[in-house]
Short mmCIF file of C-alpha atoms and ligand atoms in Angstrom, two decimals:
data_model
loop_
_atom_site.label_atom_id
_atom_site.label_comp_id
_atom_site.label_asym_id
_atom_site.label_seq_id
_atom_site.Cartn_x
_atom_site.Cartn_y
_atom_site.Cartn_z
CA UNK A 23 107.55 82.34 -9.52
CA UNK A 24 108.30 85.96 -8.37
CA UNK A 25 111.48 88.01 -9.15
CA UNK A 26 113.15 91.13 -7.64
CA UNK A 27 112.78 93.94 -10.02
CA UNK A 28 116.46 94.04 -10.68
CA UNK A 29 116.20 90.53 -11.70
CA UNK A 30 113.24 90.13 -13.70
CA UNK A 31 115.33 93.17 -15.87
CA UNK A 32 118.26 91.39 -16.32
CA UNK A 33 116.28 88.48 -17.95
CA UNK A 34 114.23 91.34 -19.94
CA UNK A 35 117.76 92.35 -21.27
CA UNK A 36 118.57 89.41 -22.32
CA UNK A 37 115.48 88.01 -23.86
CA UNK A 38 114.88 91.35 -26.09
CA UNK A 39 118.95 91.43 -27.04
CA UNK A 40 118.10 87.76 -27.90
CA UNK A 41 115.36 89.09 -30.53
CA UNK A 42 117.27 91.75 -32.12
CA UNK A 43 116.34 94.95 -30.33
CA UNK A 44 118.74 97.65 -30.57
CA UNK A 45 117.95 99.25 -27.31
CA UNK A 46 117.41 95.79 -24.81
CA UNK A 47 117.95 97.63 -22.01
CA UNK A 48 116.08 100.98 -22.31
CA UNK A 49 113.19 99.14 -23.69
CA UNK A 50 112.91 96.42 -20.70
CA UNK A 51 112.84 99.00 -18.31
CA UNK A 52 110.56 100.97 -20.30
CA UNK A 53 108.38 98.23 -20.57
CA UNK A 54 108.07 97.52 -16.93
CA UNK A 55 107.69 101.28 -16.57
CA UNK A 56 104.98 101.28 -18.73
CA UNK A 57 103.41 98.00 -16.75
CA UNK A 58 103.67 99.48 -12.93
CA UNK A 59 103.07 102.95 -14.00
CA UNK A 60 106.11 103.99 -12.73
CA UNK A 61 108.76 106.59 -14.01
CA UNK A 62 112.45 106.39 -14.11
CA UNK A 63 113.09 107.28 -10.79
CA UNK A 64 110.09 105.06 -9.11
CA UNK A 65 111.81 102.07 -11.21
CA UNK A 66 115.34 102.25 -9.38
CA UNK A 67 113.72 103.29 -6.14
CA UNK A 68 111.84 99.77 -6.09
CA UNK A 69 115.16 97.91 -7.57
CA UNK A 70 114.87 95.40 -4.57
CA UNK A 71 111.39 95.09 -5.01
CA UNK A 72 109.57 91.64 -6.16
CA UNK A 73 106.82 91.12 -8.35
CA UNK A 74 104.62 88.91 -8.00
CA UNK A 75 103.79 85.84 -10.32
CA UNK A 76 100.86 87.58 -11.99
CA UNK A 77 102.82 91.15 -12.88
CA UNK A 78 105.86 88.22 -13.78
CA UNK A 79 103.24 87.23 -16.30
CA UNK A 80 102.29 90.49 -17.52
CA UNK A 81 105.49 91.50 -17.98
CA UNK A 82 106.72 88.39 -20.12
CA UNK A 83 103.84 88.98 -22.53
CA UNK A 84 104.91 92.73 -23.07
CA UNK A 85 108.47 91.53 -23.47
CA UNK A 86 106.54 88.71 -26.57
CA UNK A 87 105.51 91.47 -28.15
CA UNK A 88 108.39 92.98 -28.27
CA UNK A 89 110.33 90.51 -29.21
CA UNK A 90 108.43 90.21 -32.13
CA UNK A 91 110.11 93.76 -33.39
CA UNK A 92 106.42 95.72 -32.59
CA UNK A 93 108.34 99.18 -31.91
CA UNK A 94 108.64 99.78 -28.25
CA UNK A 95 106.22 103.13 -28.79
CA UNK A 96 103.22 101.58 -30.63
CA UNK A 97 103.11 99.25 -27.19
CA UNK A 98 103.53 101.61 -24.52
CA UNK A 99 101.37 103.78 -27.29
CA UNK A 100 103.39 107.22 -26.25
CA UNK A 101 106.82 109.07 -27.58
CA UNK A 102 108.55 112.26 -26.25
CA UNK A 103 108.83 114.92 -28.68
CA UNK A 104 110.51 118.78 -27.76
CA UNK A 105 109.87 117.91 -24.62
CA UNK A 106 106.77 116.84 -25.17
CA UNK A 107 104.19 113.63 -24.55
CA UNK A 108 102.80 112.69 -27.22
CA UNK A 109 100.15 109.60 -28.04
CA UNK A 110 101.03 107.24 -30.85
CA UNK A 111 99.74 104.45 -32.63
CA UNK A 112 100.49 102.21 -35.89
CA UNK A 113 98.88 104.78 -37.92
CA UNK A 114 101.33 107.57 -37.17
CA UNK A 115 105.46 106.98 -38.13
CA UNK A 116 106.55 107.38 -34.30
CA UNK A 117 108.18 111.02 -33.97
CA UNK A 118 112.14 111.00 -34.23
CA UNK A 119 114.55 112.65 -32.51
CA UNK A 120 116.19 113.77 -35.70
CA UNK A 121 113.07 115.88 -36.62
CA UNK A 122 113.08 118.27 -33.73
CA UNK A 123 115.76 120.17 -36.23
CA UNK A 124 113.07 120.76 -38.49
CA UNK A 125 110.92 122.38 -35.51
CA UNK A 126 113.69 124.24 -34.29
CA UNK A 127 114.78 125.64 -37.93
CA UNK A 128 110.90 126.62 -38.44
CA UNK A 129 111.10 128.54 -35.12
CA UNK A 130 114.18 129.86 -35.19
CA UNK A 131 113.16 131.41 -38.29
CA UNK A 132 109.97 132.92 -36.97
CA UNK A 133 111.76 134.26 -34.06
CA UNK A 134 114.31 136.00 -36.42
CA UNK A 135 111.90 137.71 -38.95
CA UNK A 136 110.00 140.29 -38.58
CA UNK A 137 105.86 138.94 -36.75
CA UNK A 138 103.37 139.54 -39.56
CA UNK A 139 100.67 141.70 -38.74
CA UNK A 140 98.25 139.00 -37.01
CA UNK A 141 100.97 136.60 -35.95
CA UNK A 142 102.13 134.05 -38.37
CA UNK A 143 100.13 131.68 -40.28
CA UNK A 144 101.86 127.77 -41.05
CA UNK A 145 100.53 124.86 -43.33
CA UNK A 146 101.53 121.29 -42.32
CA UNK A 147 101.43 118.80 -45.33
CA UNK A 148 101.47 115.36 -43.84
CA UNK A 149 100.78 116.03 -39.79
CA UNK A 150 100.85 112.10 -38.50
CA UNK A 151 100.81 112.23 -34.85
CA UNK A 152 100.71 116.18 -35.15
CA UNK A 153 104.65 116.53 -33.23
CA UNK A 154 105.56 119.40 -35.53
CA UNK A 155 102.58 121.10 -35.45
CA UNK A 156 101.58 120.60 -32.20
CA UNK A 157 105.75 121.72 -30.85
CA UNK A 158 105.27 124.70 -32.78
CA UNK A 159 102.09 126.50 -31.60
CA UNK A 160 103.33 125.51 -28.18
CA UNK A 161 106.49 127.27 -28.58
CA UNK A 162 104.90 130.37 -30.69
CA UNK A 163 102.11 131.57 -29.45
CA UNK A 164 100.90 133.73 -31.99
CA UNK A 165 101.02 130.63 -34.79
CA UNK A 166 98.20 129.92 -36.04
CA UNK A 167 98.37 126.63 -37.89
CA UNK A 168 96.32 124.33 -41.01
CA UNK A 169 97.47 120.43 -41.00
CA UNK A 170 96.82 117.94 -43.38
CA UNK A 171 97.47 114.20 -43.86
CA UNK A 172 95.98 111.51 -46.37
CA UNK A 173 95.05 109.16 -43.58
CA UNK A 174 91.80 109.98 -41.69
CA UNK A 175 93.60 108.01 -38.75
CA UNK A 176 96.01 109.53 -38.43
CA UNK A 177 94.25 113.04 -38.00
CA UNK A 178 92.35 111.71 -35.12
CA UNK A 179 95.68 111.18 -32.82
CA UNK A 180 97.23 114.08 -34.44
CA UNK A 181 93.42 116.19 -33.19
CA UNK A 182 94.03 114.09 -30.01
CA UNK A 183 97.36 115.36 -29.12
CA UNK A 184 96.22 118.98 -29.99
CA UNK A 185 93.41 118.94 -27.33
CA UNK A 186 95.90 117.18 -24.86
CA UNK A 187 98.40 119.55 -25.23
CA UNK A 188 96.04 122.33 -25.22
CA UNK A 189 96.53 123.81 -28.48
CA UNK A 190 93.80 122.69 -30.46
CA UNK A 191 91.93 125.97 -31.00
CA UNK A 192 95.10 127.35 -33.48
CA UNK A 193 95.45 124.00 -35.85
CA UNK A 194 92.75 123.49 -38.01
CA UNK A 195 93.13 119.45 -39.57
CA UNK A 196 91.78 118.49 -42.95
CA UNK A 197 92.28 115.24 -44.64
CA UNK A 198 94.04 116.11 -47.64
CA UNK A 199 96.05 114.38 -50.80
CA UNK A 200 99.23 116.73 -50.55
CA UNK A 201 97.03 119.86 -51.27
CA UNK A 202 94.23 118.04 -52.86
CA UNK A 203 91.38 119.16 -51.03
CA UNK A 204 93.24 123.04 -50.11
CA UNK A 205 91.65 125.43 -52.10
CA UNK A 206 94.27 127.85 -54.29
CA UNK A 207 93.57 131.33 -55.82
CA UNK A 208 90.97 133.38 -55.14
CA UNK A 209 89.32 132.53 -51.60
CA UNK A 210 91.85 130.41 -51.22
CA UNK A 211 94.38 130.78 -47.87
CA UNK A 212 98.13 131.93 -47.92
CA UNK A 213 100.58 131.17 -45.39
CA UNK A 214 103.99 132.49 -44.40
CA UNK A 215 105.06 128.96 -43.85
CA UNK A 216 104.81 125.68 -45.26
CA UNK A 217 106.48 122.74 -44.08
CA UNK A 218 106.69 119.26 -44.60
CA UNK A 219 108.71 115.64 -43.46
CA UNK A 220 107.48 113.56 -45.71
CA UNK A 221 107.78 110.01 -46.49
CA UNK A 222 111.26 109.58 -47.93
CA UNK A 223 112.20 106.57 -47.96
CA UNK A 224 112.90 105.16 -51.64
CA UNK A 225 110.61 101.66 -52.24
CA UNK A 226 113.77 99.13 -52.49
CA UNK A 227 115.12 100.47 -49.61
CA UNK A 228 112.22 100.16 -46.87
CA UNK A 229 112.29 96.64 -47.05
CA UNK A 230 115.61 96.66 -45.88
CA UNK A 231 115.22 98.69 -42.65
CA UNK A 232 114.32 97.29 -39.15
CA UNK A 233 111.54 95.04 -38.78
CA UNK A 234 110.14 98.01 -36.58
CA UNK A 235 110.25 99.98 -39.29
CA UNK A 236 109.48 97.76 -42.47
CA UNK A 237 106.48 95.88 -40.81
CA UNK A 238 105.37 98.09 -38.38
CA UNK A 239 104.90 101.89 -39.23
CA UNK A 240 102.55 103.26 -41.86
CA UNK A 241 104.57 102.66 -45.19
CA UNK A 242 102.21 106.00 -46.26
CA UNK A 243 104.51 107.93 -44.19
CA UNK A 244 107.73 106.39 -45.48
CA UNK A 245 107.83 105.69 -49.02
CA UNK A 246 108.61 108.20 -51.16
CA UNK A 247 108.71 106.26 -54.40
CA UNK A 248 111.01 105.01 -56.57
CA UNK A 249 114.03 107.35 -55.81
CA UNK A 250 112.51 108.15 -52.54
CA UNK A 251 111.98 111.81 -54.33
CA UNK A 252 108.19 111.45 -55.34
CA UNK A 253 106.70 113.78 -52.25
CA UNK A 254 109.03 116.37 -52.63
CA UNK A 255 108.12 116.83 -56.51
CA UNK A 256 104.73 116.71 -55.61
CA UNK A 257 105.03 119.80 -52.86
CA UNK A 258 107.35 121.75 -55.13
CA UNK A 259 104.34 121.29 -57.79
CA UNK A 260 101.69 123.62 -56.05
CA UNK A 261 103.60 125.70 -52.80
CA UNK A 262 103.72 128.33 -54.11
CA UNK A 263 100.20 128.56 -54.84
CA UNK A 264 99.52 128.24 -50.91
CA UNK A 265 102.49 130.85 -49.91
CA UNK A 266 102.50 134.49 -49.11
CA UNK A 267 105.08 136.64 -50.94
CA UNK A 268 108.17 135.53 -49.39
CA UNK A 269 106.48 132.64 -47.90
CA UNK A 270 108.85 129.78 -46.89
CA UNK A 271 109.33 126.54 -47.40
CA UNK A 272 110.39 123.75 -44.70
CA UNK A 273 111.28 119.99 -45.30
CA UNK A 274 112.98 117.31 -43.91
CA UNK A 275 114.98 115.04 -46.09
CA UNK A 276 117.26 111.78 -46.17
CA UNK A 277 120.33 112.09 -45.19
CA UNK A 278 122.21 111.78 -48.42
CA UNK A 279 119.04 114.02 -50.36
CA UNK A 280 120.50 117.41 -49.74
CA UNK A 281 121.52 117.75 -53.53
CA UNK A 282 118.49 115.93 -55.17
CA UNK A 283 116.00 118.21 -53.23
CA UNK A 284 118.03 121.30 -53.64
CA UNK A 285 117.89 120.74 -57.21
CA UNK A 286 114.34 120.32 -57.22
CA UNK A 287 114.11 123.65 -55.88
CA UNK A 288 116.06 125.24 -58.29
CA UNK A 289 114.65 123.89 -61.19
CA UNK A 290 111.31 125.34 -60.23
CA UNK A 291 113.01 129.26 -60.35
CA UNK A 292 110.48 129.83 -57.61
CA UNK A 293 112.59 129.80 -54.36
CA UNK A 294 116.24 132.23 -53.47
CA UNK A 295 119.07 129.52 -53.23
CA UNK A 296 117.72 127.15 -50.41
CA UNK A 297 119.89 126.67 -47.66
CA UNK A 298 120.51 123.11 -45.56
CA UNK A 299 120.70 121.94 -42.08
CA UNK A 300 122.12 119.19 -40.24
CA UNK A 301 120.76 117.11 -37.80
CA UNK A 302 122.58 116.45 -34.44
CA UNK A 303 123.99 113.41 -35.58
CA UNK A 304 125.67 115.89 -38.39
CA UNK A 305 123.83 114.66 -41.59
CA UNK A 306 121.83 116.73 -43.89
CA UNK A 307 118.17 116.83 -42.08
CA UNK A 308 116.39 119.98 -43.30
CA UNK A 309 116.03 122.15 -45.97
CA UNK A 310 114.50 125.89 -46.15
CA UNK A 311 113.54 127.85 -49.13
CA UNK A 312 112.45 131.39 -49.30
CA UNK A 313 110.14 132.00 -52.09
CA UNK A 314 111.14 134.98 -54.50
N1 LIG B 19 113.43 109.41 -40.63
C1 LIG B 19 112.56 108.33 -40.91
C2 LIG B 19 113.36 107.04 -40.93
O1 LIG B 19 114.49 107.02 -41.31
C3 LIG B 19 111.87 108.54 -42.24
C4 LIG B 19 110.85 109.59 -42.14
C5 LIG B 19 110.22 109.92 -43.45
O2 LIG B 19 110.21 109.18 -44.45
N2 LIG B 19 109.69 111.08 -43.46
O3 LIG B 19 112.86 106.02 -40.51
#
């Protein structure tokens, strides 16, 4: 059997709709993408085009896998973040669109202060695929950057996404608990900027979600406990021993945690009243607080 490219899509469509996938389309022609190594462009260019029975083949098993809710990202193994390519596997949450907010906060905020003598100095607690990181020293040059995660694994595609995106000489990665394995006090580095999306999802509710993400994505990097607030205690615990005076604070949260974190913050007395920022869909996304 061999189908025209246009038709072999519409049966995609259909198939992956069929399974539950939010975005059938997209993800078909992603998939096929993906298979012929084509982009966008190449894909409508060859609309008239037939396959033959083998690529037939090798497209229906991508479209299995699929349709067994394994997130289009973890199969093609990439995801676009600030406009940039990033590699991805299951041990990394797959970088969301909602999150570029907390880059853009972070840099609009070292754009509006004042450079520190020797450019500015960031810690990243919980780096995954290294998209924050990695977005930031390539929009600020004079960043220099410490990341952290729990997972070994996930350090070696955030390290590989540094060196791909030519960066890797200003992040230095260190598998760390939080700030477990970061020394504090004396001998011990400070930094202008700390920020964070940690997991914050709360346990009875990640079961709910999408197969994609309930079965799929590292539950490390989703679950934040109980109330979904355990990470976020855990950070507020020991920043300030990691911050420079006035050092600043950078998280992402849930969209209904604005108030919970906020309070958390306040109740340490360590931080001016934090401010909050939406994402583009208009829900609460980030939160920044100054230190005092
Ligand atoms: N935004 C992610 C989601 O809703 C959660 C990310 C996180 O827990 N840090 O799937």
């Amino acid at each position: 059997m061999s189908l025209e490219i246009k038709e072999i899509l519409q049966v995609a469509e259909a198939r992956l709709k069929g399974a539950g996938c939010e975005e059938a389309k997209t993800d078909a022609e992603e998939l096929l993408c993906f298979l012929m190594k084509f982009d966008k462009n190449q894909l409508f260019m060859n609309w008239g085009r037939e396959l033959d029975e083998k690529l037939c083949d090798a497209y229906f098993e991508l479209l299995d896998v699929r349709a067994s809710r394994r997130p289009l990202h973890y199969i093609i193994g990439r995801r676009e973040f600030m406009g940039f390519d990033f590699a991805v596997n299951e041990n990394v949450l797959i970088p969301r669109q909602d999150t570029e907010i907390l880059v853009e906060t972070v840099l609009a905020h070292m754009t509006r202060e004042k450079t520190p003598t020797g450019g500015w100095r960031a810690l990243e607690i919980g780096v995954g695929s290294g998209a924050v990181s990695v977005s930031l020293c390539k929009n600020k040059s004079d960043l220099k950057m410490k990341a952290t995660d729990i997972s070994p694994a996930a350090l070696a595609v955030a390290k590989k996404n540094a060196v791909a995106l030519a960066v890797a000489d200003r992040i230095r990665f260190a598998v760390s608990d939080m700030f477990g394995s970061l020394r504090s006090g004396l001998g011990g580095a400070k930094y202008h900027v700390i920020v964070s999306n940690p997991p914050y999802i709360p346990e009875d509710v990640l079961p709910t979600l999408q197969p994609e993400i309930s079965e799929y994505e590292p539950a490390v990097a989703l679950c934040g406990g109980a109330g979904g607030l355990d990470a976020y205690r855990r950070i507020l615990e020991k920043a300030h021993l990691y911050m420079k005076k006035r050092g600043t604070l950078f998280l992402e949260i849930g969209f209904d945690q604005a108030d919970a974190v906020t309070g958390l913050i306040k109740e340490t007395k360590r931080y001016e009243t934090p401010e909050v920022y939406k994402d583009l869909s208009g829900n609460d996304r980030v939160v920044r607080a100054i230190a005092v």
